[in-house]
Coordinates of C-alpha atoms and ligand atoms in Angstrom, one line a residue:
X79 CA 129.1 94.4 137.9
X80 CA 130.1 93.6 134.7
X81 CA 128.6 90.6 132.3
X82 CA 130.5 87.6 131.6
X83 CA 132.2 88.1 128.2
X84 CA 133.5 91.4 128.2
X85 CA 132.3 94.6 130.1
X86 CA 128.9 96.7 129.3
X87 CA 129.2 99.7 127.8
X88 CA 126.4 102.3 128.3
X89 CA 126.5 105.1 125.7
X90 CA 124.2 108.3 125.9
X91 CA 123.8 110.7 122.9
X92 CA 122.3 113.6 123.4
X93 CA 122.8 117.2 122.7
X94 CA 121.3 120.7 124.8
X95 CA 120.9 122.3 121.2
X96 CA 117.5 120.0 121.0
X97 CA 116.4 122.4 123.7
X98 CA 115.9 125.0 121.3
X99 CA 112.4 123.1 120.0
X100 CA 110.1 124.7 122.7
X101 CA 107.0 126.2 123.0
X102 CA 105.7 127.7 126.2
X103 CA 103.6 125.7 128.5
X104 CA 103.9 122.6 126.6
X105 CA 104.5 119.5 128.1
X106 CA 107.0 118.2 125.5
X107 CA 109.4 120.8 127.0
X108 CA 113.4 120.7 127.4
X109 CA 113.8 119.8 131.0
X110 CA 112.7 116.3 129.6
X111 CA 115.7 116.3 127.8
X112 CA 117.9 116.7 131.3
X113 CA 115.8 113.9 132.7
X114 CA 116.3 111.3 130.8
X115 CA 119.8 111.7 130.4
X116 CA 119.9 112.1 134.0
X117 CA 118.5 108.6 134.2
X118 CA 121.5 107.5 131.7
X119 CA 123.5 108.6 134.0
X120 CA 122.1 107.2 137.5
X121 CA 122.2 103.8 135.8
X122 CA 125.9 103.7 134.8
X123 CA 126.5 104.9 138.2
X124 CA 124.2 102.0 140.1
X125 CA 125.6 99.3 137.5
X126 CA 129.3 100.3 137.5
X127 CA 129.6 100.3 133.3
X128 CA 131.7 101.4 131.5
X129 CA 129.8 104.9 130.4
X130 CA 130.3 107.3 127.3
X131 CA 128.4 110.6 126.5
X132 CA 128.4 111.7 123.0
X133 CA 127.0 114.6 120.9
X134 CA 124.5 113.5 118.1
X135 CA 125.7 114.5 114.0
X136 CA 122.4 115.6 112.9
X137 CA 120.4 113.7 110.4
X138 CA 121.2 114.1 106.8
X139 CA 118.7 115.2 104.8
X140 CA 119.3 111.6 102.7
X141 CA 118.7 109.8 105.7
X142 CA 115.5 111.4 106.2
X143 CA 114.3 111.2 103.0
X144 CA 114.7 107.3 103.1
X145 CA 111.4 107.7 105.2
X146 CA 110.0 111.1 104.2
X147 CA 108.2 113.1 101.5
X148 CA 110.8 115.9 100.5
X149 CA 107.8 118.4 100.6
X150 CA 107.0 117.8 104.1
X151 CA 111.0 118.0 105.2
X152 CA 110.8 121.2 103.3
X153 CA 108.0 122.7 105.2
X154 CA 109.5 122.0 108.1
X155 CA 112.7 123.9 107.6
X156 CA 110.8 126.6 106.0
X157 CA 108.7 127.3 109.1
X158 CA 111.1 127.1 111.3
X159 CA 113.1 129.6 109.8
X160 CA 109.7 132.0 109.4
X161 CA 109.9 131.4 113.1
X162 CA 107.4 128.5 114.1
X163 CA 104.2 127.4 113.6
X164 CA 101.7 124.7 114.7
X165 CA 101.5 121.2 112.5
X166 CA 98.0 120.7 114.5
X167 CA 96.7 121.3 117.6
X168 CA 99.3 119.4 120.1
X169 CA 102.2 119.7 117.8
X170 CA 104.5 123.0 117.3
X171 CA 107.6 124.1 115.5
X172 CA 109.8 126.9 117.3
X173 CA 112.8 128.5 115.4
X174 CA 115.2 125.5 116.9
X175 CA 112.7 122.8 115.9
X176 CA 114.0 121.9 112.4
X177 CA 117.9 121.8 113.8
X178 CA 116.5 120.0 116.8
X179 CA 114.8 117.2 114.9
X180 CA 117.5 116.5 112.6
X181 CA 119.6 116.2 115.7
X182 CA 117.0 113.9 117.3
X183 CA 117.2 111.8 114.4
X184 CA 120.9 111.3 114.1
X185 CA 121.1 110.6 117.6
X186 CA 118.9 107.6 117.3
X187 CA 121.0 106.7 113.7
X188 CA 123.9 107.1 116.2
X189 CA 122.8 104.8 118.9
X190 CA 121.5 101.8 116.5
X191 CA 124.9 102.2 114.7
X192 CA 127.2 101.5 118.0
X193 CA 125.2 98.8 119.1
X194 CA 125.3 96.9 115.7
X195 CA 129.0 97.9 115.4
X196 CA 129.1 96.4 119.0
X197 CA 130.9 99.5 120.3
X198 CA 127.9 100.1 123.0
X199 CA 125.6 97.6 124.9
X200 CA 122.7 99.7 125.9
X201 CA 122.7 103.3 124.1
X202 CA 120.6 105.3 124.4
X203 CA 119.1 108.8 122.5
X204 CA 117.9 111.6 125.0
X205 CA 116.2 113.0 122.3
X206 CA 113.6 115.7 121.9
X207 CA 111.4 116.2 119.6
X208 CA 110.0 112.6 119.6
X209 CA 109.0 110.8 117.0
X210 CA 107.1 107.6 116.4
X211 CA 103.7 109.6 115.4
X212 CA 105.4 111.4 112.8
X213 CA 104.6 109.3 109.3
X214 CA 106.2 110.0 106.2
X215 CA 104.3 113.1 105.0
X216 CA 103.0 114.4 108.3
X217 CA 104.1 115.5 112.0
X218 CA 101.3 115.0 114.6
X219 CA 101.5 114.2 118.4
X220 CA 104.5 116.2 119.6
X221 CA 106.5 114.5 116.2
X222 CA 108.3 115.9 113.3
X223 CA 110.6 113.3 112.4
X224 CA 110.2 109.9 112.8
X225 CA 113.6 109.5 114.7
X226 CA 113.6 105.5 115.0
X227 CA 112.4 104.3 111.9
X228 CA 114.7 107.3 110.3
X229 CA 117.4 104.9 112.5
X230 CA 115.8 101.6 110.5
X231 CA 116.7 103.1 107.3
X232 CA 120.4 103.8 108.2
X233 CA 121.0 100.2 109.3
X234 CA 120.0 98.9 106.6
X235 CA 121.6 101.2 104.0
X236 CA 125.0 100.5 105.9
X237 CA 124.5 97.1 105.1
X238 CA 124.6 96.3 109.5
X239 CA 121.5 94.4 109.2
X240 CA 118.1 93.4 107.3
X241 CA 115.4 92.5 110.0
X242 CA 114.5 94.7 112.8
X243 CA 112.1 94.5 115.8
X244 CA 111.1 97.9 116.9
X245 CA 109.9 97.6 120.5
X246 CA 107.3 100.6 121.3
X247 CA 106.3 100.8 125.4
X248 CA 105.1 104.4 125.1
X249 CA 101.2 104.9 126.4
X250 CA 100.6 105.9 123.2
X251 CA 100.3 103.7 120.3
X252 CA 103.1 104.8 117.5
X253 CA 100.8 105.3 114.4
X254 CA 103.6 107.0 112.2
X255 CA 105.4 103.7 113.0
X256 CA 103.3 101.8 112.2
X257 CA 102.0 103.1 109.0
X258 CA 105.4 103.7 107.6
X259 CA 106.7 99.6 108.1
X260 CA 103.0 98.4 107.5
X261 CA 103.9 96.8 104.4
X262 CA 107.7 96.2 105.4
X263 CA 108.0 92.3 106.1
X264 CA 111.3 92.4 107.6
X265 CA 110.4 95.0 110.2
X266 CA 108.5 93.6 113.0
X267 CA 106.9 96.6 115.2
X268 CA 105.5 95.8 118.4
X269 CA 103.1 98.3 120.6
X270 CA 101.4 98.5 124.3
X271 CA 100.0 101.1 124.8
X272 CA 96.4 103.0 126.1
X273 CA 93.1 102.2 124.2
X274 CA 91.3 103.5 123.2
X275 CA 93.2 106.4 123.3
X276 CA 95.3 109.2 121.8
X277 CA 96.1 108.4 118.5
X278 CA 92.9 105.9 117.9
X279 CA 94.9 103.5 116.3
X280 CA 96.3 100.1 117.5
X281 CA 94.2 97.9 117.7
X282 CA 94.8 94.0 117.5
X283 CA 93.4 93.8 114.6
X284 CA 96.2 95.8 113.0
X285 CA 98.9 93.3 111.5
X286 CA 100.3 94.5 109.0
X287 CA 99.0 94.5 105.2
X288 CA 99.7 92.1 102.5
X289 CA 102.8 90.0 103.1
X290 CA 103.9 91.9 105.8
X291 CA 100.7 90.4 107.7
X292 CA 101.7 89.5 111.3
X293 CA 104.4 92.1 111.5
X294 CA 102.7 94.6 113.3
X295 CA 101.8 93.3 117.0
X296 CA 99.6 95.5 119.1
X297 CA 98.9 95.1 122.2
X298 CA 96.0 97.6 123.7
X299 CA 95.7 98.0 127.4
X300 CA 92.6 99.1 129.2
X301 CA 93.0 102.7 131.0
X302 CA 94.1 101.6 134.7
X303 CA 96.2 99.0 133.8
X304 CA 99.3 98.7 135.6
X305 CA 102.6 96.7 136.2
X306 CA 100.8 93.3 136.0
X307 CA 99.0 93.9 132.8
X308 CA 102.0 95.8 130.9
X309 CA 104.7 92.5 131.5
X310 CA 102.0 89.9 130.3
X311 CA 101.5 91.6 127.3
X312 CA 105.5 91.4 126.7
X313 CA 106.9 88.7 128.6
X314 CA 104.0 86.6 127.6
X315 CA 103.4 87.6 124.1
X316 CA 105.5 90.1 122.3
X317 CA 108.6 89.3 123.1
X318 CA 108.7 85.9 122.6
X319 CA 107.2 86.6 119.7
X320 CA 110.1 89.4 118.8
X321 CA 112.4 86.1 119.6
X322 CA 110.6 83.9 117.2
X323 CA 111.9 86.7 114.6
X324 CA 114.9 86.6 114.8
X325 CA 115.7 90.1 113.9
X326 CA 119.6 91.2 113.6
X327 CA 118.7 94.8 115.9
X328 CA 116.4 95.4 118.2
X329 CA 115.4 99.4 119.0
X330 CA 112.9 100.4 121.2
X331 CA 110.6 103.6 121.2
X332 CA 110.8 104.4 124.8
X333 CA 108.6 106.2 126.2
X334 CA 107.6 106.4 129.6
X335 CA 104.2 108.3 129.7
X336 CA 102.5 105.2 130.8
X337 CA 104.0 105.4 134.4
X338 CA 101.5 105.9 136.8
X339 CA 102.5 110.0 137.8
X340 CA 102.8 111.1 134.4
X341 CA 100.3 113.5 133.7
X342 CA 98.6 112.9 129.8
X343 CA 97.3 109.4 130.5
X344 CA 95.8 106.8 132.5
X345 CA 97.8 103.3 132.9
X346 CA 99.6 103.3 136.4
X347 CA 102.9 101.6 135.8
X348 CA 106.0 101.9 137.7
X349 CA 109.4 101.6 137.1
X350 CA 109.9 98.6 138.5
X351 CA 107.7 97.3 135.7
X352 CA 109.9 98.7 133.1
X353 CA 112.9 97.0 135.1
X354 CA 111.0 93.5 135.1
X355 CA 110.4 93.9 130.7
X356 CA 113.7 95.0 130.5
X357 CA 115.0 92.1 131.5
X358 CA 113.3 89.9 129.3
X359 CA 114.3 91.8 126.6
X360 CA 118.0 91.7 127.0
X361 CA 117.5 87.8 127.8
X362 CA 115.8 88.0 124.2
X363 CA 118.9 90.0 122.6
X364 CA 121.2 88.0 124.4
X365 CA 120.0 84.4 123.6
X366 CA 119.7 86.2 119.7
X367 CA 122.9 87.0 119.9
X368 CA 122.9 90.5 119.6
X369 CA 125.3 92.9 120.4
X370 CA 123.0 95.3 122.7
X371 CA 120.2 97.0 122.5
X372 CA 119.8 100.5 121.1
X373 CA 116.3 102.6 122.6
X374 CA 115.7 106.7 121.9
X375 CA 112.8 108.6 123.7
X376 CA 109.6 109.1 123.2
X377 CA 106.9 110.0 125.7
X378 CA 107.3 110.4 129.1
X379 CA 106.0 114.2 131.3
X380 CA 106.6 113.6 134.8
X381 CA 110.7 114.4 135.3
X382 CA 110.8 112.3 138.1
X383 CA 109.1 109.0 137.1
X384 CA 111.0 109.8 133.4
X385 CA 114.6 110.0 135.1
X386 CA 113.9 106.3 137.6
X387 CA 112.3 104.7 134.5
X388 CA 115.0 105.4 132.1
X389 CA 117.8 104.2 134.9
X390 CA 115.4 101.3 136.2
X391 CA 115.4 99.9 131.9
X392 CA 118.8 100.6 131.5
X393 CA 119.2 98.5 134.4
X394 CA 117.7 96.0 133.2
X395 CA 118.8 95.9 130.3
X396 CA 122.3 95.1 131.4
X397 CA 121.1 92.0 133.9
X398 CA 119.1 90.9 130.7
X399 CA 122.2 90.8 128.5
X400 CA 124.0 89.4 131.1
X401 CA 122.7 86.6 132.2
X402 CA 122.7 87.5 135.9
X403 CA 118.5 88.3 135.5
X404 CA 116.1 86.6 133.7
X405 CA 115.4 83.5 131.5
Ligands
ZN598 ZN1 103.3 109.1 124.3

């Protein structure tokens, strides 16, 4: 199956040497890694696209520093070479961790550059650790570097594009996102997720500050919402409102720890729903123009439900930028 146009191209980055962040018993663990990609995978396979798998460059310590304090980047390398240590109580460093972040970051600088460059149509970053509670001088929430808006930053300073739409379905809201572009007018970051919940923050009140107001779009969702209550919020609100934007790239922060059999929280989505918001999006990208789509993980603890909902929005994705799904 193949789009009118010209054939999809699904790239996966990823990299085993991310499996060296790891701390026993900890649900952010490496087999997540595996599973998503694994989901990569199953999608090319069910779709028929064309289907590349690359190894990530790691970050460069510029690119980082276009969204974080050198101090903090410093005390993360440092630790990790004294051999690990906790940021707080949910978030570790192992030896790996440092090597593994900047290689989580320059996969998702990797996947928002072949879209743009229109080498890729969906591409996506298996990427551990994740990264959209990490804010510019802190880790928190499983996070050390804040992979996608590190990705933000390299767009722009290659001169592919000005306004972004970050597009963040993980069940838990993305405060180091949020924090970081709060003030940034041309980035337009848009959240469901649990409330109140883990981190505390997102709620609807939260736009954006000064004249950057109404770029920050949160979306809070009672604990037991499901499928129905997840596509309003997006096909209803966020991303027509992501349409009315007009942004030049689109990335999303997927995570997929508000399926119904992961284990840290309490919304009871299913794939299919992640299938069904897929779709609009890539009808969004598509009638924007866009090249593709560009998503790296987040969230997401059951293997199973991780693995179907990464294929099932991949998927989607595709029918979306096709034309063959969707409005
Ligand atoms: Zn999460």
């Amino acid at each position: 199956m193949s789009p009118p146009g010209g054939a999809a191209r699904i790239l996966l980055v990823t990299d085993d040497a991310m499996d060296r962040h790891a701390a026993p018993g900890h649900p952010e663990r490496p087999a997540r890694r595996a599973a998503a990609a694994a989901g990569v995978e199953r999608a090319a396979a069910a779709t028929g696209a064309r289907f590349d798998r690359r190894g990530p460059m790691p970050a460069t310590i510029a690119q980082v520093q276009r969204i974080h304090a050198p101090a903090y980047l410093q005390l993360l390398a440092d630790e990790a070479a004294r051999g690990g240590a906790w940021l707080d109580g949910d978030t570790y460093l192992s030896p790996g961790s440092w090597d593994a972040a900047l290689l989580a970051a320059g996969a998702t600088v990797q996947v928002a550059e072949a879209v743009a460059r229109g080498e890729a149509t969906v591409a996506f970053a298996a990427v551990r650790p994740p990264g959209h509670h990490a804010a510019a001088g802190r880790g928190a929430g499983f996070c050390l570097i804040n992979n996608i808006a590190v990705a933000v930053a390299a767009l722009r300073a290659a001169g592919l594009v000005e306004r972004v739409a970050i597009v963040d379905w993980d069940v838990h809201h993305g405060d180091g996102t949020q924090a970081i572009f709060d003030a940034a007018p041309a980035l337009l970051y848009t959240s469901t997720h649990q409330f109140p919940f883990y981190p505390g923050t997102g709620a609807r009140s939260e736009q954006g500050s000064g004249g950057a107001r109404g770029t920050t779009l949160n979306r809070p969702l009672s604990a037991g919402s499901g499928d129905k209550e997840l596509i309003a919020a997006w096909v209803t609100e966020l991303l027509p409102a992501i349409e009315a934007f007009a942004p030049g790239a689109i990335l999303v922060s997927a995570g997929y720890d508000a399926h119904g059999d992961d284990p840290l929280a309490e919304l009871n989505v299913t794939e299919r729903a992640y299938r069904a918001v897929a779709v609009e999006l890539g009808a969004v990208a598509r009638r924007l123009g866009l090249p593709g789509v560009a998503l790296t993980l987040e969230g997401g603890y059951d293997l199973a439900a991780l693995e179907l909902s990464v294929a099932a929005t991949i998927e989607g994705l595709l029918a979306g930028l096709a034309g063959s799904e969707g409005s």
